[in-house]
mmCIF file of C-alpha atoms in Angstrom:
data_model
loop_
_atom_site.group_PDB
_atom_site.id
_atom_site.type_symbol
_atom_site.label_atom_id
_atom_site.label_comp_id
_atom_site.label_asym_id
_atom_site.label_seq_id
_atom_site.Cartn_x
_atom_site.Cartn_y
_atom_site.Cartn_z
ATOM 1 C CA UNK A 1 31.838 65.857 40.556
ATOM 2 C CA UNK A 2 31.775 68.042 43.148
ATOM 3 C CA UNK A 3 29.071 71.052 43.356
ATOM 4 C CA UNK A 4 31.494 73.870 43.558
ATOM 5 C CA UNK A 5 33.124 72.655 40.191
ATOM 6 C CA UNK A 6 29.611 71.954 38.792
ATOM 7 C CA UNK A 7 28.833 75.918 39.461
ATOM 8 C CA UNK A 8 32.106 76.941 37.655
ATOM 9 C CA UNK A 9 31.388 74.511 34.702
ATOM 10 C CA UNK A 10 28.053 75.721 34.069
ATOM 11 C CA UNK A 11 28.836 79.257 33.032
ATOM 12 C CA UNK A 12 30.492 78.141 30.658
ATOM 13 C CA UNK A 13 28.355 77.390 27.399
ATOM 14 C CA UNK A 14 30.026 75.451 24.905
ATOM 15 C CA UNK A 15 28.711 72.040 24.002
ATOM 16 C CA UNK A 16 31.326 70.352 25.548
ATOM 17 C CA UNK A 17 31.316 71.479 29.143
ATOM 18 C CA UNK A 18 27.317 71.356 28.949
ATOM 19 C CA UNK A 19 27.709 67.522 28.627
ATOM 20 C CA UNK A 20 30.515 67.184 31.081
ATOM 21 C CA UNK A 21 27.710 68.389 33.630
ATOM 22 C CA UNK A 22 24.852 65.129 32.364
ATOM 23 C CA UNK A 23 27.846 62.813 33.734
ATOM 24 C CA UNK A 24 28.185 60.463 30.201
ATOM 25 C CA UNK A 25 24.427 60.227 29.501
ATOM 26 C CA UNK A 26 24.955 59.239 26.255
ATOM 27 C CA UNK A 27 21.952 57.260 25.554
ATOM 28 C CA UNK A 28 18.078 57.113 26.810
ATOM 29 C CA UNK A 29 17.826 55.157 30.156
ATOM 30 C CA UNK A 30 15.940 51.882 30.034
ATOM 31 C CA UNK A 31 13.205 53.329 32.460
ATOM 32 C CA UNK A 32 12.558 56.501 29.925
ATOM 33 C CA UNK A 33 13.761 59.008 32.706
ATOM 34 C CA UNK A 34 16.125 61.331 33.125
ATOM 35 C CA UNK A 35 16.848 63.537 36.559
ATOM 36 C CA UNK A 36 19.075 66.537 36.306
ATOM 37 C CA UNK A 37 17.789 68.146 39.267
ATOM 38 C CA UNK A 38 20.427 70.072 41.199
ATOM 39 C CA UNK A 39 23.097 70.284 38.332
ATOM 40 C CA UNK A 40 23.641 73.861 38.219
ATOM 41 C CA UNK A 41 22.320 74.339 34.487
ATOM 42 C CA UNK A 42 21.942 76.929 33.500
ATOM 43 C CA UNK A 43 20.343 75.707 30.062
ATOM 44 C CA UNK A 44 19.122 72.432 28.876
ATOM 45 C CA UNK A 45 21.651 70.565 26.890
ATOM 46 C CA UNK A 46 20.137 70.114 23.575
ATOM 47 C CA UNK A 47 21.549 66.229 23.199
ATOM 48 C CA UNK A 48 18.196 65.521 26.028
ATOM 49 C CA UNK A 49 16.037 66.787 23.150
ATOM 50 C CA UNK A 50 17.020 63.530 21.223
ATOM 51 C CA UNK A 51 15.068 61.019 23.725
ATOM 52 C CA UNK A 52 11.934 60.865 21.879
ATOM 53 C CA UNK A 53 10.518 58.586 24.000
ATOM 54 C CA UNK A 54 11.347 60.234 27.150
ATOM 55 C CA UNK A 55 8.216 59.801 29.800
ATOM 56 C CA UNK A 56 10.040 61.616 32.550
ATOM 57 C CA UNK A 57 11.969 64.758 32.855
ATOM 58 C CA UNK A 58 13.178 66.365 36.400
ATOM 59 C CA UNK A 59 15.330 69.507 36.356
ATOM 60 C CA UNK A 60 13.951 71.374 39.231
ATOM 61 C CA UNK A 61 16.856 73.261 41.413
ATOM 62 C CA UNK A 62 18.702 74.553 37.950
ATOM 63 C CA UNK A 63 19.599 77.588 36.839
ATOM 64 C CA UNK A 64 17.385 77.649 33.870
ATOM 65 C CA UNK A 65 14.986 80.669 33.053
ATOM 66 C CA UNK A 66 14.585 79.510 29.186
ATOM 67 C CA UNK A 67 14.233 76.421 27.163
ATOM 68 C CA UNK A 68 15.467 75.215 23.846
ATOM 69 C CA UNK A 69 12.564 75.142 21.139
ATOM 70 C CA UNK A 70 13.843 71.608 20.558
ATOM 71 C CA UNK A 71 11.941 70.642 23.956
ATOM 72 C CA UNK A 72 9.209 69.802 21.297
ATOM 73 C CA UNK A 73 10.759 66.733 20.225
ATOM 74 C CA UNK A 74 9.731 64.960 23.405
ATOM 75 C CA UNK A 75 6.301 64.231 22.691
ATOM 76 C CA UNK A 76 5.937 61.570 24.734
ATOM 77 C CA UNK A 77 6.705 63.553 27.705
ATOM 78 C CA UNK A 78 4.287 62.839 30.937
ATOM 79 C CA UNK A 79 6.052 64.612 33.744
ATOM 80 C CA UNK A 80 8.321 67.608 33.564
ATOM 81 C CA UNK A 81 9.551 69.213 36.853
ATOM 82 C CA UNK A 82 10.646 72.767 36.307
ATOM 83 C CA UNK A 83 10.551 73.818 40.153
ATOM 84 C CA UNK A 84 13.298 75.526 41.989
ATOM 85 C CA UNK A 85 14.779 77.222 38.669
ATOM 86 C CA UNK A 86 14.426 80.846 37.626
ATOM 87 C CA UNK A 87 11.565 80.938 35.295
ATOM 88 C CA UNK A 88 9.830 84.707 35.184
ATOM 89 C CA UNK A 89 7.833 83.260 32.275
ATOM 90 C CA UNK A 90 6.341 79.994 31.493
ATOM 91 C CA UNK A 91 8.874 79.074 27.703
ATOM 92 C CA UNK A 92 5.670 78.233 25.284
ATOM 93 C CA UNK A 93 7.462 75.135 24.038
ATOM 94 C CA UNK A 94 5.902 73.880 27.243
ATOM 95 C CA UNK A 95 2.955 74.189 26.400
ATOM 96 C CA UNK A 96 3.518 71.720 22.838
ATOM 97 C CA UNK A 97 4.424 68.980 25.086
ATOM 98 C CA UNK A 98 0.538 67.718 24.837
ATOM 99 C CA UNK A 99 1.099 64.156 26.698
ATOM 100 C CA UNK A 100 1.968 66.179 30.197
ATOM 101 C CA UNK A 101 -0.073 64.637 32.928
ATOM 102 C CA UNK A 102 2.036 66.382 35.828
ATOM 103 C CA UNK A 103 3.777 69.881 35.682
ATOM 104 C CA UNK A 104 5.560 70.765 38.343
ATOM 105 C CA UNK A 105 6.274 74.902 38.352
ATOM 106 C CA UNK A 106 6.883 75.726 42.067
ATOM 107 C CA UNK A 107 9.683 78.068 43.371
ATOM 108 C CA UNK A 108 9.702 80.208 40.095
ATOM 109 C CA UNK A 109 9.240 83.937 39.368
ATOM 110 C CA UNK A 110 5.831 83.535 37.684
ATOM 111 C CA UNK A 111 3.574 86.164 37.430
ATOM 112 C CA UNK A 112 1.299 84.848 35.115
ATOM 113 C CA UNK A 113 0.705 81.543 32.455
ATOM 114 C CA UNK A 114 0.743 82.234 29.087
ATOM 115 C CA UNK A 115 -3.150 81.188 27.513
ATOM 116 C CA UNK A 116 -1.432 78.350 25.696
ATOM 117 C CA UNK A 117 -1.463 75.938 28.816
ATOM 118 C CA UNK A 118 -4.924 75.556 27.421
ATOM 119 C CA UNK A 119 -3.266 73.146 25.209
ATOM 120 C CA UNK A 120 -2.363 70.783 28.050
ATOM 121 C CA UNK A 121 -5.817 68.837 27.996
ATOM 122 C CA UNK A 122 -4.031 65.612 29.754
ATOM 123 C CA UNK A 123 -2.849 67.797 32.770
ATOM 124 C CA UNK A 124 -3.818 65.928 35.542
ATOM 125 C CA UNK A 125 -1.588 68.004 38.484
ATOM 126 C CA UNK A 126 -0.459 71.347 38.325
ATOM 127 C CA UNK A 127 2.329 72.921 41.191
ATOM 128 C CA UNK A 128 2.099 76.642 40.965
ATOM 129 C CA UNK A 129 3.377 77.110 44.344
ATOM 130 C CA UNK A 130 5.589 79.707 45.940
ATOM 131 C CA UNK A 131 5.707 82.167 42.615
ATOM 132 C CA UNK A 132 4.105 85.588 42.310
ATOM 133 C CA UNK A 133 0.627 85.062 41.523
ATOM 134 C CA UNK A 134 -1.405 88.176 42.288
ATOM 135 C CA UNK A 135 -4.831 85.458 40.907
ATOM 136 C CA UNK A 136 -5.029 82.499 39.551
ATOM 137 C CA UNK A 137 -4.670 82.605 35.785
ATOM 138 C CA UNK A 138 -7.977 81.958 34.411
ATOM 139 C CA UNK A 139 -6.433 79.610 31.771
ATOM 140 C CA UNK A 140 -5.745 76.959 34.710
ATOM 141 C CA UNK A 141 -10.257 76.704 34.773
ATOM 142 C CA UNK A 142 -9.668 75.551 30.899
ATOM 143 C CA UNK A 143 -7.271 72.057 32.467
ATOM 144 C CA UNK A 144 -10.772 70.291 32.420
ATOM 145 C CA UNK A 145 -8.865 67.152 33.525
ATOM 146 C CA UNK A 146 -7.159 68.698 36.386
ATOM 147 C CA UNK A 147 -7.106 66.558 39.319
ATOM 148 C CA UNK A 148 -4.606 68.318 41.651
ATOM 149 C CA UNK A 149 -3.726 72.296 41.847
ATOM 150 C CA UNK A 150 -1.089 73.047 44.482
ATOM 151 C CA UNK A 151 -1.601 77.317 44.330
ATOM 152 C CA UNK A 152 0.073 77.785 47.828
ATOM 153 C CA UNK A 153 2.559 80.342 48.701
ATOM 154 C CA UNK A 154 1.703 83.108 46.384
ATOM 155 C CA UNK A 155 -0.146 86.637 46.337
ATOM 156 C CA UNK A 156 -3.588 85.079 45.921
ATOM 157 C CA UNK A 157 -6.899 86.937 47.159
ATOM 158 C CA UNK A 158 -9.537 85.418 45.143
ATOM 159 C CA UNK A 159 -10.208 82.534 43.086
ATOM 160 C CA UNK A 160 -12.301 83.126 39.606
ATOM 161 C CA UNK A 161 -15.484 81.790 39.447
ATOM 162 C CA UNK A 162 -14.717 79.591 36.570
ATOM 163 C CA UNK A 163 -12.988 77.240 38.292
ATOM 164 C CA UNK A 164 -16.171 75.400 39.355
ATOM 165 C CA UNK A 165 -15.524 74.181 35.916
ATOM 166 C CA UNK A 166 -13.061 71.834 37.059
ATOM 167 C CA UNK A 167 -15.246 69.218 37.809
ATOM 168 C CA UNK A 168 -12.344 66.462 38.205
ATOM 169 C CA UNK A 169 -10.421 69.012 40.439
ATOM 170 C CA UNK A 170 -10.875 66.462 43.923
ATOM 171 C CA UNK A 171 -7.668 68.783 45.780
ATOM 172 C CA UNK A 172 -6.691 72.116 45.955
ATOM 173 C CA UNK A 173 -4.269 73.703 47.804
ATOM 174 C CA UNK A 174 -4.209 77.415 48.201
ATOM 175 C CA UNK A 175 -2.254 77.678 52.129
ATOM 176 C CA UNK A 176 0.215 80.703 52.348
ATOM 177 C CA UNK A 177 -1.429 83.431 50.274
ATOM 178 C CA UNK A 178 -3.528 86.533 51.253
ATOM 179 C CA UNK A 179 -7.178 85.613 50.879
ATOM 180 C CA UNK A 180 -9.252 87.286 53.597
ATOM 181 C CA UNK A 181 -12.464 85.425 52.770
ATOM 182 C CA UNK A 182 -13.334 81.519 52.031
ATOM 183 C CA UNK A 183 -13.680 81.593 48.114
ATOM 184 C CA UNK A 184 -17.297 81.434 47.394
ATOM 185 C CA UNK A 185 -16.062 78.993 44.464
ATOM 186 C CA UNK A 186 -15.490 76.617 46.271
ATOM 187 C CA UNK A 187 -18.747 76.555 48.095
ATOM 188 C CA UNK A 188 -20.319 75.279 44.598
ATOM 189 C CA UNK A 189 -17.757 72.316 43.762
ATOM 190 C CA UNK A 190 -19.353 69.416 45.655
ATOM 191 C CA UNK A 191 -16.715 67.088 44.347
ATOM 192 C CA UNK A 192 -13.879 68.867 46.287
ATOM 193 C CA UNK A 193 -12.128 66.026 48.706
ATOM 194 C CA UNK A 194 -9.382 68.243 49.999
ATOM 195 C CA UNK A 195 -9.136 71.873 50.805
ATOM 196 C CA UNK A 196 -6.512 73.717 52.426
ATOM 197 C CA UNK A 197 -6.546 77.438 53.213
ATOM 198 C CA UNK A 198 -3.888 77.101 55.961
ATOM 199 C CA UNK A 199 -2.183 80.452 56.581
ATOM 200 C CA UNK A 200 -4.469 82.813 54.884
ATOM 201 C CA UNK A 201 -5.989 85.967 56.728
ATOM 202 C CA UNK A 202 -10.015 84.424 56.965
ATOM 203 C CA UNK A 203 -12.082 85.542 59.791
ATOM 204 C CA UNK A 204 -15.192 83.754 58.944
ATOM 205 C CA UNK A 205 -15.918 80.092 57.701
ATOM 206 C CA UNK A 206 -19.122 79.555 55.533
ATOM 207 C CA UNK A 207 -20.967 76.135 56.034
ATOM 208 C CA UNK A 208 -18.948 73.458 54.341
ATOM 209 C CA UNK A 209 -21.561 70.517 55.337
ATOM 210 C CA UNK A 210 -22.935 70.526 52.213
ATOM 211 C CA UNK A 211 -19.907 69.118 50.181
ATOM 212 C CA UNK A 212 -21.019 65.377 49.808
ATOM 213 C CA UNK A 213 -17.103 64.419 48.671
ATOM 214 C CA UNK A 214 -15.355 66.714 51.100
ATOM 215 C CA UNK A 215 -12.982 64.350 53.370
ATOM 216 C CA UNK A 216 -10.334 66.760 54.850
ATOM 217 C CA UNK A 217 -10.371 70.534 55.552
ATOM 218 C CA UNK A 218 -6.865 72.786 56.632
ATOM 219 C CA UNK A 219 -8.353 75.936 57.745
ATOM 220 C CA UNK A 220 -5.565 76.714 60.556
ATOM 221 C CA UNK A 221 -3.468 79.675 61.061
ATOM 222 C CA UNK A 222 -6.441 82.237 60.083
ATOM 223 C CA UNK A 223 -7.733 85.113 62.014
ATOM 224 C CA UNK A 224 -11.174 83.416 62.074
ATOM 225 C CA UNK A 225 -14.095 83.460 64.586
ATOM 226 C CA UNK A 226 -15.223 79.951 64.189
ATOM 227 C CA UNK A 227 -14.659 76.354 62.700
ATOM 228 C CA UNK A 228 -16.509 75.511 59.241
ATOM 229 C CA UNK A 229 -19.203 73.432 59.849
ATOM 230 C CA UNK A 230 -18.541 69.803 57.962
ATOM 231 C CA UNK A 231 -20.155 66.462 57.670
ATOM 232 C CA UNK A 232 -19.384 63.875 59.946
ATOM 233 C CA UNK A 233 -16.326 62.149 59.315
ATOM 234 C CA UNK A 234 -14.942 64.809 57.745
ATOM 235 C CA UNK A 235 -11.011 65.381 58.793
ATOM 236 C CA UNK A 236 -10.658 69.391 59.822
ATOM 237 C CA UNK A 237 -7.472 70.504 60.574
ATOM 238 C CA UNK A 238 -7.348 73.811 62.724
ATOM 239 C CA UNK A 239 -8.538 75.518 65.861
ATOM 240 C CA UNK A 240 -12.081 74.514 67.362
ATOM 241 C CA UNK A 241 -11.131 71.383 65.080
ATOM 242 C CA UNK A 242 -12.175 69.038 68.052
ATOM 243 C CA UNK A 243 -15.874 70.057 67.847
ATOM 244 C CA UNK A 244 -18.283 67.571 66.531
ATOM 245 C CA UNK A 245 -19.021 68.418 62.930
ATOM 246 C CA UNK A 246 -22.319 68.118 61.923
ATOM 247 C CA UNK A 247 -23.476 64.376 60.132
ATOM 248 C CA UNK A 248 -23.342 63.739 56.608
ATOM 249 C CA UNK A 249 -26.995 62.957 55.045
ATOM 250 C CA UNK A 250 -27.694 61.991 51.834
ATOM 251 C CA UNK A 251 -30.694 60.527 50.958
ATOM 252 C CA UNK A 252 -31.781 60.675 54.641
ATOM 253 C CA UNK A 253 -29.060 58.380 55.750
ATOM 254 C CA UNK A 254 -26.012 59.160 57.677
ATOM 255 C CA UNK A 255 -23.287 58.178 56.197
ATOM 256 C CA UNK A 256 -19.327 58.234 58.115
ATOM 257 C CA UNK A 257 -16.144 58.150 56.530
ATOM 258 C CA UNK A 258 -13.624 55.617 58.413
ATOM 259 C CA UNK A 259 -10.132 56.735 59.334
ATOM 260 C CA UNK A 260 -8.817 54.453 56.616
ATOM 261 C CA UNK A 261 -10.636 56.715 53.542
ATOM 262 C CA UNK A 262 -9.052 59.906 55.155
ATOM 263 C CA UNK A 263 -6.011 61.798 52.937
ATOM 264 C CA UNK A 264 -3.360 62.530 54.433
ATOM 265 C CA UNK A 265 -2.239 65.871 54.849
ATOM 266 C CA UNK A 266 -0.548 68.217 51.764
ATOM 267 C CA UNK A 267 2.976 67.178 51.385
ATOM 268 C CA UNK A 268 6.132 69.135 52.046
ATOM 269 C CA UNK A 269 7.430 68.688 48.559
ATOM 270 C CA UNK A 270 6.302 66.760 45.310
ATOM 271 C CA UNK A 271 7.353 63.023 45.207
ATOM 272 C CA UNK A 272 10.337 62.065 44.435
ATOM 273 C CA UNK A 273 11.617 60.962 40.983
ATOM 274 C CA UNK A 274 10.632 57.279 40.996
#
């Protein structure tokens, strides 16, 4: 079907064309998946709220700014892409979906997150990226099992101090917002492994040699007068990056990270549907 006549059939609502646009998906898939990414919805057809079992739901680049309260059926639900759509509000029927490991929200109109998301206590990543956070929603500090936050691309120009709660949060990306000083936060979560504040407006770097997990650092593309200080073997990314760091001690040894533990740097997108 060709995109132009996908566009045409999506305004219209009726049951009918709505399925036309899932392509004969009549029944579950085998692998518990479905990908509707890039079909123009404009609203979920209702008959995907039948999959019970469904594990995996992409429908990033849509049309959608709602969901059906039906979405609650899907209980079994561990990844649900929502990026690239029109959302100005996170629906709460989200926030039912209690199984979610990965929530992808990127390339919205988001302002805020309702305090439901609290609900979400098997949220392992979280993709807030490229919305209209003016600060991170406190709520996100209640996601104790958050691994990943990607918080790039917004308005951001602090960081509340609860998030040192989030003591399985190992990388946090915050590149492309407006913060014009490292987040003291951050300074007291030692098991931090990846940090990016690429594209902000810092001018100074605090000490980060005192992070014992800390194993890459993106710090370019800010006004700043120096390099943080890290541990050695610690990956920094950035201007003055070629200056030796200072060594890692713990317990009076040195201890060096080898190329092979390093990350590699944030990605340009979220993986692909597998």
């Amino acid at each position: 079907m060709g995109n132009s006549l996908k566009a045409i059939v999506a305004f219209v609502p009726s049951d009918k064309c709505q399925k036309y646009l899932l392509e004969d998906l009549e029944e579950m898939p085998v692998d518990k998946m479905v990908d509707l990414s890039g079909r123009q919805l404009r609203r979920l057809p209702l008959h995907i709220c039948s999959f019970r079992e469904l594990v995996k739901l992409y429908l990033s680049d849509n049309n959608l700014n709602n969901l059906p309260p039906e979405l609650e059926q899907l209980q079994n639900l561990q990844i649900l892409a929502l990026d690239f759509n029109n959302f100005k509000a996170l629906p709460l029927v989200v926030c039912t979906l209690k199984q979610l490991c990965i929530l992808y929200l990127g390339n919205n109109k988001l302002c805020s997150l309702p305090l439901e998301l609290r609900l979400l206590q098997n949220l392992r990543t979280l993709w807030i990226e490229s919305n209209c956070l003016q600060c991170l929603p406190e709520v996100v500090c209640e996601l104790s099992l958050l691994k990943t936050l990607h918080a790039g691309s917004n308005a951001l120009r602090t960081l509340p101090p609860q998030l040192r709660s989030l003591q399985e949060l190992r990388t946090i990306w915050l590149s492309g917002n407006l913060l014009s000083e490292f987040p003291p936060v951050l300074l007291d979560m030692p098991f931090l492994e990846v940090i990016d504040v690429d594209r902000n407006s810092i001018r100074f770097f605090p000490s980060l040699a005192h992070l014992p997990g800390l194993k890459l650092v993106i710090y370019d593309h800010n006004p700043c007068r120096n390099a943080p200080k890290v541990a050695r073997g610690v990956r920094r990314v950035g201007r003055w990056s070629e200056e030796s760091p200072e060594p890692r001690k713990r317990s009076g040894a040195v201890i060096e990270i080898t190329l092979d533990e390093m990350p590699l740097p944030p990605p340009a997108a979220k993986p692909e549907p597998e």
